[in-house]
Tab-separated table of C-alpha atoms and ligand atoms in Angstrom:
chain	number	residue	atom	x	y	z
A	1	MET	CA	0.000	0.000	0.000
A	2	ARG	CA	1.512	2.623	0.034
A	3	LEU	CA	0.930	5.407	2.108
A	4	SER	CA	3.603	5.745	4.707
A	5	GLY	CA	1.886	5.199	7.975
A	6	ARG	CA	2.365	8.462	9.692
A	7	ALA	CA	0.684	10.400	6.972
A	8	LEU	CA	-2.300	8.175	6.725
A	9	ARG	CA	-5.420	10.216	6.823
A	10	THR	CA	-8.104	7.848	8.022
A	11	GLY	CA	-11.583	7.689	6.726
A	12	ALA	CA	-10.797	8.976	3.348
A	13	GLY	CA	-7.555	7.326	4.121
A	14	LEU	CA	-5.340	8.514	1.487
A	15	LEU	CA	-2.261	10.364	1.333
A	16	LEU	CA	-0.201	10.778	4.089
A	17	THR	CA	-0.620	13.472	5.358
A	18	GLY	CA	2.474	8.791	-39.934
A	19	ALA	CA	1.068	11.360	-40.975
A	20	LEU	CA	-1.403	11.369	-43.469
A	21	LEU	CA	-3.036	13.394	-45.557
A	22	VAL	CA	-5.825	15.286	-45.232
A	23	GLY	CA	-6.419	18.094	-47.463
A	24	CYS	CA	-5.931	16.447	-50.790
A	25	ASP	CA	-9.553	16.495	-51.683
A	26	ALA	CA	-12.157	19.161	-51.632
A	27	THR	CA	-14.123	17.886	-48.676
A	28	SER	CA	-11.374	17.291	-46.187
A	29	SER	CA	-10.461	20.927	-45.850
A	30	GLU	CA	-13.935	21.582	-44.559
A	31	THR	CA	-13.000	22.408	-40.992
A	32	THR	CA	-13.656	25.430	-38.902
A	33	PRO	CA	-15.258	27.884	-38.887
A	34	SER	CA	-17.999	25.599	-40.052
A	35	ALA	CA	-16.953	22.794	-37.702
A	36	GLY	CA	-19.833	20.467	-37.177
A	37	VAL	CA	-21.548	21.503	-40.359
A	38	PRO	CA	-21.490	18.969	-43.171
A	39	SER	CA	-19.438	19.991	-46.166
A	40	PRO	CA	-21.355	21.123	-49.222
A	41	THR	CA	-20.615	17.795	-50.852
A	42	GLY	CA	-21.927	16.093	-47.732
A	43	ALA	CA	-18.946	13.812	-47.353
A	44	ARG	CA	-17.381	14.512	-43.967
A	45	THR	CA	-18.077	16.549	-40.898
A	46	PHE	CA	-15.072	17.638	-38.871
A	47	LYS	CA	-15.805	18.374	-35.242
A	48	PRO	CA	-13.711	19.325	-32.219
A	49	GLY	CA	-12.570	16.341	-30.160
A	50	ALA	CA	-14.060	16.062	-26.671
A	51	ALA	CA	-12.222	17.840	-23.841
A	52	GLY	CA	-12.491	14.736	-21.614
A	53	ALA	CA	-12.162	10.978	-22.016
A	54	GLY	CA	-15.521	10.371	-20.327
A	55	ASP	CA	-14.384	9.023	-16.942
A	56	PRO	CA	-17.377	9.229	-14.578
A	57	TYR	CA	-15.137	10.267	-11.641
A	58	PHE	CA	-12.854	12.665	-13.521
A	59	PRO	CA	-14.720	13.933	-16.598
A	60	SER	CA	-12.036	16.452	-17.524
A	61	TYR	CA	-9.179	13.915	-17.595
A	62	GLY	CA	-7.961	12.895	-21.020
A	63	ASN	CA	-9.614	13.841	-24.279
A	64	GLY	CA	-11.676	12.348	-27.073
A	65	GLY	CA	-11.296	11.840	-30.812
A	66	TYR	CA	-7.841	10.316	-31.013
A	67	ASP	CA	-5.646	7.569	-29.644
A	68	VAL	CA	-1.961	8.146	-28.877
A	69	ALA	CA	0.583	5.503	-29.895
A	70	ARG	CA	3.801	7.155	-28.785
A	71	TYR	CA	5.158	10.179	-26.966
A	72	ALA	CA	8.694	11.485	-27.403
A	73	VAL	CA	9.300	14.019	-24.652
A	74	LYS	CA	12.480	16.088	-24.513
A	75	VAL	CA	12.835	18.435	-21.587
A	76	ARG	CA	15.613	20.543	-20.124
A	77	TYR	CA	15.247	21.450	-16.466
A	78	ASP	CA	17.411	23.765	-14.420
A	79	PRO	CA	16.797	23.360	-10.677
A	80	LYS	CA	18.502	26.714	-10.025
A	81	THR	CA	15.884	28.653	-11.946
A	82	ASP	CA	13.062	26.073	-11.717
A	83	ARG	CA	12.492	26.453	-15.454
A	84	LEU	CA	11.647	23.708	-17.878
A	85	THR	CA	11.876	23.886	-21.673
A	86	GLY	CA	10.427	21.056	-23.696
A	87	THR	CA	9.251	19.603	-26.920
A	88	ALA	CA	6.747	16.786	-27.065
A	89	THR	CA	6.121	14.764	-30.192
A	90	VAL	CA	2.832	12.914	-30.051
A	91	GLN	CA	2.050	10.201	-32.588
A	92	ALA	CA	-1.639	9.463	-32.652
A	93	ALA	CA	-4.510	8.258	-34.795
A	94	ALA	CA	-7.787	10.136	-35.139
A	95	THR	CA	-10.799	8.111	-34.007
A	96	SER	CA	-13.312	10.623	-35.367
A	97	ASP	CA	-13.137	13.350	-38.025
A	98	LEU	CA	-11.476	16.184	-36.126
A	99	SER	CA	-11.469	19.918	-36.733
A	100	SER	CA	-9.468	20.329	-33.511
A	101	PHE	CA	-8.321	18.213	-30.591
A	102	ASN	CA	-7.242	18.781	-26.996
A	103	LEU	CA	-4.241	17.729	-24.976
A	104	ASP	CA	-3.974	18.106	-21.207
A	105	LEU	CA	-1.307	20.578	-20.108
A	106	ALA	CA	-1.271	22.230	-16.688
A	107	GLY	CA	0.379	25.631	-16.562
A	108	LEU	CA	3.444	26.184	-18.777
A	109	THR	CA	3.495	28.325	-21.928
A	110	VAL	CA	3.077	26.854	-25.386
A	111	ARG	CA	5.427	28.408	-27.934
A	112	SER	CA	4.428	26.572	-31.106
A	113	VAL	CA	2.453	23.620	-32.358
A	114	THR	CA	2.688	21.727	-35.616
A	115	VAL	CA	0.526	18.941	-36.972
A	116	ASP	CA	2.099	16.772	-39.652
A	117	GLY	CA	4.821	19.376	-40.004
A	118	ALA	CA	2.501	22.305	-40.673
A	119	ALA	CA	1.917	25.124	-38.208
A	120	ALA	CA	-1.291	24.652	-36.210
A	121	LYS	CA	-3.328	27.144	-34.195
A	122	HIS	CA	-3.345	26.646	-30.467
A	123	SER	CA	-5.162	28.129	-27.511
A	124	ARG	CA	-5.504	27.386	-23.815
A	125	LYS	CA	-8.630	26.776	-21.747
A	126	GLY	CA	-7.547	26.105	-18.193
A	127	ASN	CA	-5.510	22.917	-18.233
A	128	GLU	CA	-6.531	22.101	-21.787
A	129	LEU	CA	-4.426	22.840	-24.848
A	130	VAL	CA	-6.654	23.135	-27.916
A	131	VAL	CA	-4.893	22.420	-31.220
A	132	THR	CA	-6.533	23.385	-34.499
A	133	PRO	CA	-4.640	21.979	-37.463
A	134	ALA	CA	-4.702	23.700	-40.840
A	135	HIS	CA	-6.762	20.807	-42.193
A	136	GLY	CA	-9.218	18.437	-40.571
A	137	LEU	CA	-7.976	15.045	-39.399
A	138	ILE	CA	-9.757	12.044	-40.862
A	139	ALA	CA	-10.918	9.216	-38.586
A	140	GLY	CA	-8.545	6.278	-38.836
A	141	ASN	CA	-5.608	8.310	-40.074
A	142	GLY	CA	-2.428	8.784	-38.134
A	143	PHE	CA	-1.069	12.231	-37.364
A	144	VAL	CA	1.937	13.657	-35.566
A	145	THR	CA	1.782	16.767	-33.460
A	146	GLU	CA	4.771	18.537	-32.017
A	147	ILE	CA	4.463	21.013	-29.174
A	148	ALA	CA	7.208	23.364	-28.003
A	149	TYR	CA	6.622	24.718	-24.500
A	150	GLU	CA	8.342	26.144	-21.444
A	151	GLY	CA	7.819	27.619	-18.024
A	152	LYS	CA	7.913	27.012	-14.311
A	153	PRO	CA	6.128	23.709	-13.687
A	154	GLU	CA	3.568	23.604	-10.864
A	155	PRO	CA	1.894	20.636	-9.198
A	156	LEU	CA	-1.856	20.082	-9.480
A	157	GLU	CA	-3.805	20.600	-6.297
A	158	ASN	CA	-6.640	18.261	-5.538
A	159	GLU	CA	-8.594	18.805	-2.329
A	160	VAL	CA	-9.326	15.142	-1.863
A	161	LEU	CA	-6.323	13.508	-3.391
A	162	GLY	CA	-3.488	15.856	-2.509
A	163	GLU	CA	-0.774	17.274	-4.726
A	164	GLY	CA	0.161	15.545	-7.944
A	165	GLY	CA	2.776	16.311	-10.516
A	166	PHE	CA	5.918	18.347	-10.748
A	167	LEU	CA	7.623	19.315	-7.509
A	168	HIS	CA	10.797	21.365	-7.285
A	169	THR	CA	13.018	19.755	-4.628
A	170	ASP	CA	16.158	20.961	-2.830
A	171	ASP	CA	18.469	19.940	-5.640
A	172	GLY	CA	16.207	18.752	-8.442
A	173	ALA	CA	12.607	17.776	-9.085
A	174	ILE	CA	10.087	14.953	-8.829
A	175	ALA	CA	7.145	14.519	-11.206
A	176	LEU	CA	4.845	11.909	-9.725
A	177	GLY	CA	1.220	11.408	-8.822
A	178	GLN	CA	-2.046	9.564	-9.124
A	179	PRO	CA	-4.598	9.901	-10.651
A	180	GLU	CA	-2.847	12.629	-12.636
A	181	SER	CA	0.613	14.190	-12.855
A	182	ALA	CA	1.967	13.926	-16.406
A	183	SER	CA	0.232	17.078	-17.652
A	184	THR	CA	2.358	19.166	-15.266
A	185	TRP	CA	5.447	18.497	-17.379
A	186	PHE	CA	4.321	17.534	-20.875
A	187	PRO	CA	1.166	17.732	-23.050
A	188	VAL	CA	-0.632	14.414	-22.824
A	189	ASN	CA	-3.903	12.558	-23.180
A	190	ASP	CA	-4.007	12.158	-19.413
A	191	HIS	CA	-6.237	9.154	-18.791
A	192	PRO	CA	-5.246	5.483	-18.318
A	193	SER	CA	-7.573	4.355	-21.108
A	194	ASP	CA	-5.120	5.771	-23.682
A	195	LYS	CA	-1.887	3.856	-23.194
A	196	ALA	CA	1.157	4.667	-25.323
A	197	THR	CA	4.891	4.034	-25.461
A	198	TYR	CA	7.235	6.754	-24.255
A	199	ASP	CA	10.727	8.002	-25.035
A	200	PHE	CA	12.131	10.543	-22.615
A	201	GLU	CA	15.215	12.727	-22.964
A	202	ILE	CA	15.818	14.699	-19.809
A	203	THR	CA	18.607	17.246	-19.759
A	204	VAL	CA	19.906	18.406	-16.384
A	205	PRO	CA	23.050	20.110	-15.087
A	206	ASP	CA	26.088	17.816	-14.861
A	207	GLY	CA	26.266	16.000	-11.541
A	208	LEU	CA	22.533	15.343	-11.307
A	209	THR	CA	20.812	12.101	-12.264
A	210	ALA	CA	17.492	12.070	-14.145
A	211	VAL	CA	15.695	8.748	-13.875
A	212	SER	CA	12.433	7.788	-15.536
A	213	ASN	CA	10.526	4.746	-16.830
A	214	GLY	CA	11.767	1.806	-18.832
A	215	VAL	CA	15.182	0.922	-20.128
A	216	PRO	CA	18.135	3.288	-19.903
A	217	ALA	CA	18.718	4.348	-23.511
A	218	GLY	CA	21.975	6.259	-23.206
A	219	LYS	CA	23.410	9.392	-21.763
A	220	SER	CA	25.227	12.272	-23.434
A	221	ASP	CA	27.085	15.319	-22.235
A	222	ALA	CA	27.391	18.809	-23.670
A	223	ASP	CA	28.304	22.224	-22.254
A	224	GLY	CA	27.764	21.376	-18.624
A	225	TRP	CA	24.490	19.516	-19.218
A	226	THR	CA	23.794	15.789	-19.189
A	227	THR	CA	20.984	14.259	-21.203
A	228	TRP	CA	19.499	11.058	-19.753
A	229	LYS	CA	17.509	8.930	-22.183
A	230	TRP	CA	14.802	6.460	-21.168
A	231	ALA	CA	12.542	4.263	-23.284
A	232	GLU	CA	9.318	2.648	-22.081
A	233	ARG	CA	8.502	0.331	-24.977
A	234	GLN	CA	5.441	-1.324	-23.458
A	235	PRO	CA	2.215	0.678	-23.517
A	236	MET	CA	1.875	2.799	-20.384
A	237	ALA	CA	-0.896	4.801	-18.720
A	238	SER	CA	0.163	8.444	-18.383
A	239	TYR	CA	-0.045	8.594	-14.551
A	240	LEU	CA	2.573	5.834	-14.434
A	241	SER	CA	5.169	8.100	-16.032
A	242	PHE	CA	7.616	9.853	-13.736
A	243	VAL	CA	10.902	11.648	-13.513
A	244	VAL	CA	13.162	12.068	-10.495
A	245	ILE	CA	16.026	14.548	-10.835
A	246	GLY	CA	18.576	14.899	-8.060
A	247	LYS	CA	21.760	13.718	-6.429
A	248	LEU	CA	21.068	10.027	-6.461
A	249	ARG	CA	22.999	6.894	-5.510
A	250	VAL	CA	22.563	4.680	-8.580
A	251	THR	CA	22.757	0.885	-8.714
A	252	THR	CA	22.736	-0.899	-12.051
A	253	GLY	CA	22.728	-4.526	-13.043
A	254	GLU	CA	20.993	-7.128	-15.123
A	255	HIS	CA	18.371	-9.729	-14.282
A	256	LYS	CA	16.872	-12.299	-16.640
A	257	GLY	CA	18.364	-10.355	-19.553
A	258	ARG	CA	16.723	-7.097	-18.489
A	259	PRO	CA	18.479	-3.996	-17.166
A	260	VAL	CA	18.114	-3.145	-13.491
A	261	PHE	CA	18.432	0.551	-12.612
A	262	SER	CA	17.689	1.761	-9.108
A	263	ALA	CA	18.405	5.024	-7.342
A	264	VAL	CA	18.275	6.274	-3.766
A	265	ASP	CA	18.460	9.933	-2.778
A	266	GLU	CA	22.009	10.589	-1.624
A	267	SER	CA	20.823	12.498	1.444
A	268	LEU	CA	19.720	9.140	2.866
A	269	GLY	CA	22.629	7.217	4.332
A	270	LYS	CA	23.194	3.859	2.717
A	271	GLY	CA	20.969	1.402	4.559
A	272	ALA	CA	17.477	-0.035	4.747
A	273	ALA	CA	16.181	1.722	1.630
A	274	ASP	CA	19.048	0.432	-0.506
A	275	ALA	CA	18.677	-3.078	0.942
A	276	SER	CA	14.913	-3.173	0.329
A	277	ILE	CA	15.221	-1.915	-3.248
A	278	ALA	CA	17.983	-4.456	-3.867
A	279	ASP	CA	15.363	-7.165	-3.177
A	280	THR	CA	13.285	-5.950	-6.152
A	281	VAL	CA	14.319	-8.767	-8.482
A	282	GLU	CA	13.794	-11.451	-5.839
A	283	VAL	CA	10.285	-10.171	-5.126
A	284	ALA	CA	9.587	-9.886	-8.878
A	285	ASP	CA	10.661	-13.501	-9.369
A	286	TYR	CA	8.295	-14.657	-6.637
A	287	LEU	CA	5.392	-12.659	-8.109
A	288	GLU	CA	6.191	-14.059	-11.549
A	289	SER	CA	5.637	-17.540	-10.097
A	290	VAL	CA	2.120	-16.499	-9.036
A	291	PHE	CA	1.034	-14.021	-11.740
A	292	GLY	CA	2.951	-15.218	-14.810
A	293	PRO	CA	5.807	-13.574	-16.724
A	294	TYR	CA	7.108	-10.174	-15.541
A	295	PRO	CA	5.460	-7.792	-18.011
A	296	PHE	CA	8.171	-5.158	-18.642
A	297	ASP	CA	11.679	-4.711	-20.069
A	298	ALA	CA	13.433	-3.322	-17.002
A	299	TYR	CA	13.480	-3.501	-13.205
A	300	GLY	CA	14.245	-0.961	-10.532
A	301	GLY	CA	13.080	1.350	-7.819
A	302	VAL	CA	13.665	4.961	-6.797
A	303	VAL	CA	13.655	6.219	-3.214
A	304	VAL	CA	13.001	9.925	-2.754
A	305	ALA	CA	13.607	12.024	0.347
A	306	ASP	CA	11.340	15.027	-0.242
A	307	SER	CA	8.889	15.216	2.675
A	308	ARG	CA	5.971	16.015	0.373
A	309	ILE	CA	6.084	12.495	-1.113
A	310	ARG	CA	4.471	10.338	1.552
A	311	TYR	CA	3.488	7.399	-0.584
A	312	ALA	CA	4.872	4.896	-3.020
A	313	LEU	CA	3.642	4.715	-6.582
A	314	GLU	CA	3.761	1.876	-9.081
A	315	THR	CA	5.440	3.929	-11.831
A	316	GLN	CA	5.914	1.540	-14.739
A	317	SER	CA	8.950	-0.734	-14.575
A	318	ARG	CA	10.415	1.359	-11.719
A	319	PRO	CA	8.274	2.246	-8.685
A	320	VAL	CA	9.014	5.350	-6.634
A	321	TYR	CA	9.050	5.058	-2.838
A	322	SER	CA	8.967	7.612	-0.071
A	323	ALA	CA	12.007	7.220	2.203
A	324	GLY	CA	9.459	6.980	5.036
A	325	PHE	CA	8.777	3.333	4.201
A	326	PHE	CA	12.312	2.353	5.185
A	327	ARG	CA	12.786	4.476	8.280
A	328	GLN	CA	12.068	1.554	10.644
A	329	GLY	CA	14.303	-0.821	8.679
A	330	ALA	CA	14.082	-2.946	5.564
A	331	ASN	CA	10.553	-3.284	4.133
A	332	THR	CA	9.823	-5.615	1.268
A	333	ASP	CA	6.032	-5.547	1.804
A	334	VAL	CA	5.843	-2.180	0.077
A	335	VAL	CA	8.151	-3.483	-2.664
A	336	ALA	CA	5.834	-6.481	-3.152
A	337	HIS	CA	2.849	-4.129	-3.355
A	338	GLU	CA	4.378	-1.825	-5.976
A	339	LEU	CA	5.792	-4.708	-7.994
A	340	ALA	CA	2.425	-6.512	-7.966
A	341	HIS	CA	1.024	-3.376	-9.594
A	342	GLN	CA	3.377	-3.984	-12.523
A	343	TRP	CA	0.971	-6.801	-13.433
A	344	PHE	CA	-2.224	-5.355	-11.943
A	345	GLY	CA	-2.498	-1.628	-12.530
A	346	ASP	CA	0.271	-1.161	-15.068
A	347	SER	CA	0.261	-4.026	-17.594
A	348	VAL	CA	-3.450	-4.588	-16.936
A	349	ALA	CA	-4.548	-0.976	-16.502
A	350	LEU	CA	-7.819	0.568	-15.467
A	351	THR	CA	-10.444	1.598	-17.998
A	352	LYS	CA	-12.026	3.946	-15.475
A	353	TRP	CA	-10.948	5.150	-12.033
A	354	GLU	CA	-14.023	3.739	-10.337
A	355	ASP	CA	-12.469	0.252	-10.739
A	356	ILE	CA	-9.451	1.200	-8.586
A	357	TRP	CA	-10.015	-1.825	-6.283
A	358	LEU	CA	-8.806	-4.013	-9.188
A	359	ASN	CA	-5.411	-2.332	-8.753
A	360	GLU	CA	-5.277	-1.891	-5.017
A	361	GLY	CA	-7.113	-5.032	-3.918
A	362	LEU	CA	-4.845	-7.265	-5.974
A	363	ALA	CA	-1.652	-5.397	-4.999
A	364	THR	CA	-2.582	-5.548	-1.306
A	365	TYR	CA	-3.388	-9.232	-1.645
A	366	ALA	CA	0.040	-9.698	-3.225
A	367	GLU	CA	1.516	-8.315	0.015
A	368	TRP	CA	-0.369	-11.033	1.901
A	369	LEU	CA	0.979	-13.680	-0.469
A	370	TRP	CA	4.511	-12.307	-0.177
A	371	ALA	CA	4.225	-12.288	3.627
A	372	GLU	CA	3.243	-15.947	3.530
A	373	HIS	CA	6.067	-16.820	1.149
A	374	SER	CA	8.828	-14.803	2.829
A	375	ASP	CA	7.757	-14.784	6.436
A	376	ASP	CA	5.210	-17.497	7.149
A	377	ARG	CA	2.514	-14.912	7.915
A	378	LYS	CA	-0.482	-16.812	6.476
A	379	ALA	CA	-2.833	-14.986	4.087
A	380	GLU	CA	-5.677	-16.680	5.898
A	381	SER	CA	-4.753	-15.112	9.210
A	382	THR	CA	-4.166	-11.710	7.617
A	383	PHE	CA	-7.712	-12.015	6.282
A	384	ALA	CA	-9.060	-13.039	9.689
A	385	THR	CA	-7.390	-10.099	11.414
A	386	ARG	CA	-8.786	-7.615	8.891
A	387	TYR	CA	-12.228	-9.249	8.797
A	388	SER	CA	-12.738	-9.014	12.526
A	389	GLY	CA	-10.624	-5.971	13.261
A	390	SER	CA	-11.556	-3.421	10.592
A	391	PRO	CA	-13.396	-0.271	11.638
A	392	SER	CA	-17.065	0.004	10.731
A	393	SER	CA	-16.226	2.838	8.338
A	394	LEU	CA	-14.550	0.282	6.091
A	395	TRP	CA	-17.754	-1.737	5.746
A	396	ARG	CA	-19.740	1.342	4.811
A	397	VAL	CA	-17.568	2.161	1.773
A	398	PRO	CA	-18.134	-0.216	-1.157
A	399	PRO	CA	-14.696	-0.750	-2.742
A	400	GLY	CA	-16.258	-1.404	-6.155
A	401	LYS	CA	-17.931	2.016	-6.107
A	402	PRO	CA	-15.883	4.045	-3.635
A	403	GLY	CA	-16.609	7.537	-4.948
A	404	VAL	CA	-13.862	10.055	-5.677
A	405	GLU	CA	-13.427	10.949	-2.006
A	406	ASN	CA	-12.719	7.307	-1.050
A	407	LEU	CA	-10.674	6.387	-4.111
A	408	PHE	CA	-7.656	5.478	-1.974
A	409	SER	CA	-9.499	4.537	1.193
A	410	GLN	CA	-8.761	1.540	3.398
A	411	SER	CA	-11.863	-0.075	1.947
A	412	VAL	CA	-10.311	-0.027	-1.540
A	413	TYR	CA	-7.033	-1.489	-0.233
A	414	GLN	CA	-8.005	-3.801	2.640
A	415	ARG	CA	-11.570	-4.726	1.784
A	416	GLY	CA	-10.378	-4.974	-1.838
A	417	ALA	CA	-7.791	-7.558	-0.714
A	418	MET	CA	-10.394	-9.310	1.469
A	419	THR	CA	-12.594	-9.551	-1.634
A	420	VAL	CA	-9.747	-11.293	-3.435
A	421	HIS	CA	-9.313	-13.690	-0.523
A	422	ALA	CA	-13.063	-14.388	-0.319
A	423	LEU	CA	-12.948	-15.225	-4.025
A	424	ARG	CA	-10.016	-17.577	-3.416
A	425	VAL	CA	-11.892	-19.397	-0.648
A	426	ALA	CA	-15.025	-19.622	-2.811
A	427	ILE	CA	-13.424	-21.030	-5.974
A	428	GLY	CA	-10.440	-22.884	-4.506
A	429	ASP	CA	-6.725	-22.405	-5.035
A	430	LYS	CA	-6.492	-24.099	-8.409
A	431	ALA	CA	-9.116	-21.922	-10.122
A	432	PHE	CA	-7.947	-18.857	-8.183
A	433	PHE	CA	-4.322	-18.988	-9.317
A	434	THR	CA	-5.371	-19.911	-12.869
A	435	LEU	CA	-7.610	-16.834	-12.815
A	436	LEU	CA	-4.771	-14.501	-11.745
A	437	LYS	CA	-2.439	-15.790	-14.470
A	438	THR	CA	-5.170	-15.756	-17.128
A	439	TRP	CA	-6.257	-12.203	-16.246
A	440	ALA	CA	-2.635	-10.986	-16.444
A	441	ALA	CA	-2.077	-12.799	-19.765
A	442	ASP	CA	-5.377	-11.934	-21.476
A	443	LYS	CA	-5.183	-8.255	-20.544
A	444	ARG	CA	-1.427	-7.825	-20.852
A	445	ASN	CA	-0.592	-4.319	-22.114
A	446	ALA	CA	-4.275	-3.508	-22.184
A	447	ASN	CA	-7.122	-2.232	-20.000
A	448	GLY	CA	-9.664	-4.141	-17.952
A	449	THR	CA	-12.885	-3.573	-16.024
A	450	THR	CA	-14.427	-5.111	-12.906
A	451	ALA	CA	-17.184	-6.643	-15.045
A	452	GLU	CA	-14.577	-8.380	-17.227
A	453	PHE	CA	-12.724	-9.650	-14.160
A	454	ILE	CA	-15.920	-11.114	-12.698
A	455	ALA	CA	-16.831	-12.710	-16.036
A	456	LEU	CA	-13.398	-14.340	-16.246
A	457	ALA	CA	-13.610	-15.552	-12.644
A	458	GLU	CA	-16.936	-17.232	-13.438
A	459	ARG	CA	-15.571	-18.767	-16.638
A	460	VAL	CA	-12.391	-20.117	-15.030
A	461	SER	CA	-14.167	-21.471	-11.925
A	462	GLY	CA	-17.418	-22.544	-13.564
A	463	LYS	CA	-19.252	-20.951	-10.621
A	464	LYS	CA	-21.783	-18.154	-10.353
A	465	LEU	CA	-20.116	-15.383	-8.412
A	466	ASP	CA	-22.527	-12.460	-8.604
A	467	ALA	CA	-23.688	-12.809	-4.982
A	468	LEU	CA	-20.098	-12.898	-3.730
A	469	PHE	CA	-19.022	-9.810	-5.678
A	470	ASP	CA	-22.262	-7.961	-4.882
A	471	ALA	CA	-21.639	-8.389	-1.176
A	472	TRP	CA	-17.883	-7.791	-1.167
A	473	LEU	CA	-17.610	-5.000	-3.745
A	474	TYR	CA	-20.914	-3.198	-3.546
A	475	GLY	CA	-22.447	-3.932	-0.126
A	476	THR	CA	-22.408	-1.389	2.698
A	477	THR	CA	-22.304	-3.909	5.547
A	478	ARG	CA	-19.796	-6.625	6.412
A	479	PRO	CA	-20.318	-9.698	4.200
A	480	ASP	CA	-20.566	-13.181	5.717
A	481	GLN	CA	-17.406	-15.232	6.240
A	482	PRO	CA	-16.380	-16.714	2.884
A	483	GLU	CA	-17.015	-20.411	2.282
A	484	PRO	CA	-16.154	-22.763	-0.559
A	485	LEU	CA	-18.888	-22.665	-3.215
B	501	LIG	N1	-1.418	3.801	-5.726
B	501	LIG	C1	-0.358	3.944	-4.754
B	501	LIG	C2	-0.095	2.551	-4.259
B	501	LIG	O1	-0.990	1.952	-3.727
B	501	LIG	C3	-0.591	4.797	-3.553
B	501	LIG	C4	-1.369	6.058	-3.663
B	501	LIG	C5	-2.575	6.310	-3.165
B	501	LIG	C6	-0.946	7.250	-4.267
B	501	LIG	N2	-2.947	7.572	-3.430
B	501	LIG	C7	-1.980	8.168	-4.091
B	501	LIG	C8	0.172	7.615	-4.932
B	501	LIG	C9	-1.892	9.468	-4.570
B	501	LIG	C10	0.243	8.893	-5.430
B	501	LIG	C11	-0.765	9.810	-5.232
B	501	LIG	O2	0.927	2.032	-4.424
B	502	LIG	ZN1	-1.239	0.290	-4.622
């Protein structure tokens, strides 16, 4: 889980404290100002893309009308001035005929935008960047947009969920957060339903490390600046992107043919954090035995010391941990939790935020499994303790429909994990572990929903499970003790 204890706010429980052608025929240039009006020849109607992806909890997140395949983000950041200069190249395909489309970008100043190499108009509406290409974009066609931007990045404030996004630290910066953060440092379709691959080039003053997702893809030096290159080649939800810039103690290696790259803030003496992160590959190997093949191309972990980060996050291929988790000594439970998310949360991502228990319930249950494997703390007794010892508030919040204010509540984490255990008891170990592996395999690099998970559980077990899930996910009182079905 992953809120360091001391900052746990109870109740709401969360944070501690190709380019193709449009314009070759007469109809396709029919864009604004008559957007939405059929062309005289009646062939195509180009309309603005939606300003949100349609998430019931966060309607403004993401955008409609296109699907991103790849981001190439190049930023230069100077901690002394707290200024960032960037270019983002976004390769996408239109999913409807577009006269304009939006990207999410919080703060920062846009200098220029091109679409397929031609200058495009751009305007800002709050945290939306509206791009109007010279010609309409035809549904099904690919397009490439390039945005040049700069400014002083600011985090996003969310009353319920806390700060997310770009934070200037003592000697660098951290861009991290859930359910949003990416838009504070690059223009993005900021919703997990639109996964894409990412290439990052992060240029920082010599002496600082810039670490991000995926495989290290080289490093170059010029005029007192170092450029760190990172490539995440498996599709990734935007909130799973991150960058940590600072004076970091780096460990590199290789495991099962994949690069390992971990980093711990140098202000922390070498100790429990380093030791816990060093166990990453061992924990990943255990989880692989339960969930199936590790889904990504690299391993690692990053431990940050800034007091504003009081959680860990399952950033793809390389989770980020608050130093607080390791203050009492080595802690592999949190490592097991964040690594379990690599399968459940990252590789199998959410379609909508309401289904957050699918991420947190499974990752918390993975902690129970890891405890049993590494420490002989039985999952069954962890369940029993939680079942009898949880506060009544937990039973009032349905983890399958928690509401925005309880998105990261104890119900989502603990009752979510109890739901997983109740399912295990009901269908038996054989069907249960087949289900976990099948879910990870079928939805690898994709998105899933609670309804799909339930349907698969019924298919794999051959049992009707609606009563079980109704009680555990949607009920507002404590369900009965689970029994084999
Ligand atoms: N999803 C994170 C985890 O369980 C923890 C988390 C909860 C979080 N709320 C957050 C992280 C807000 C960042 C921001 O591992
Ligand atoms: Zn989690």
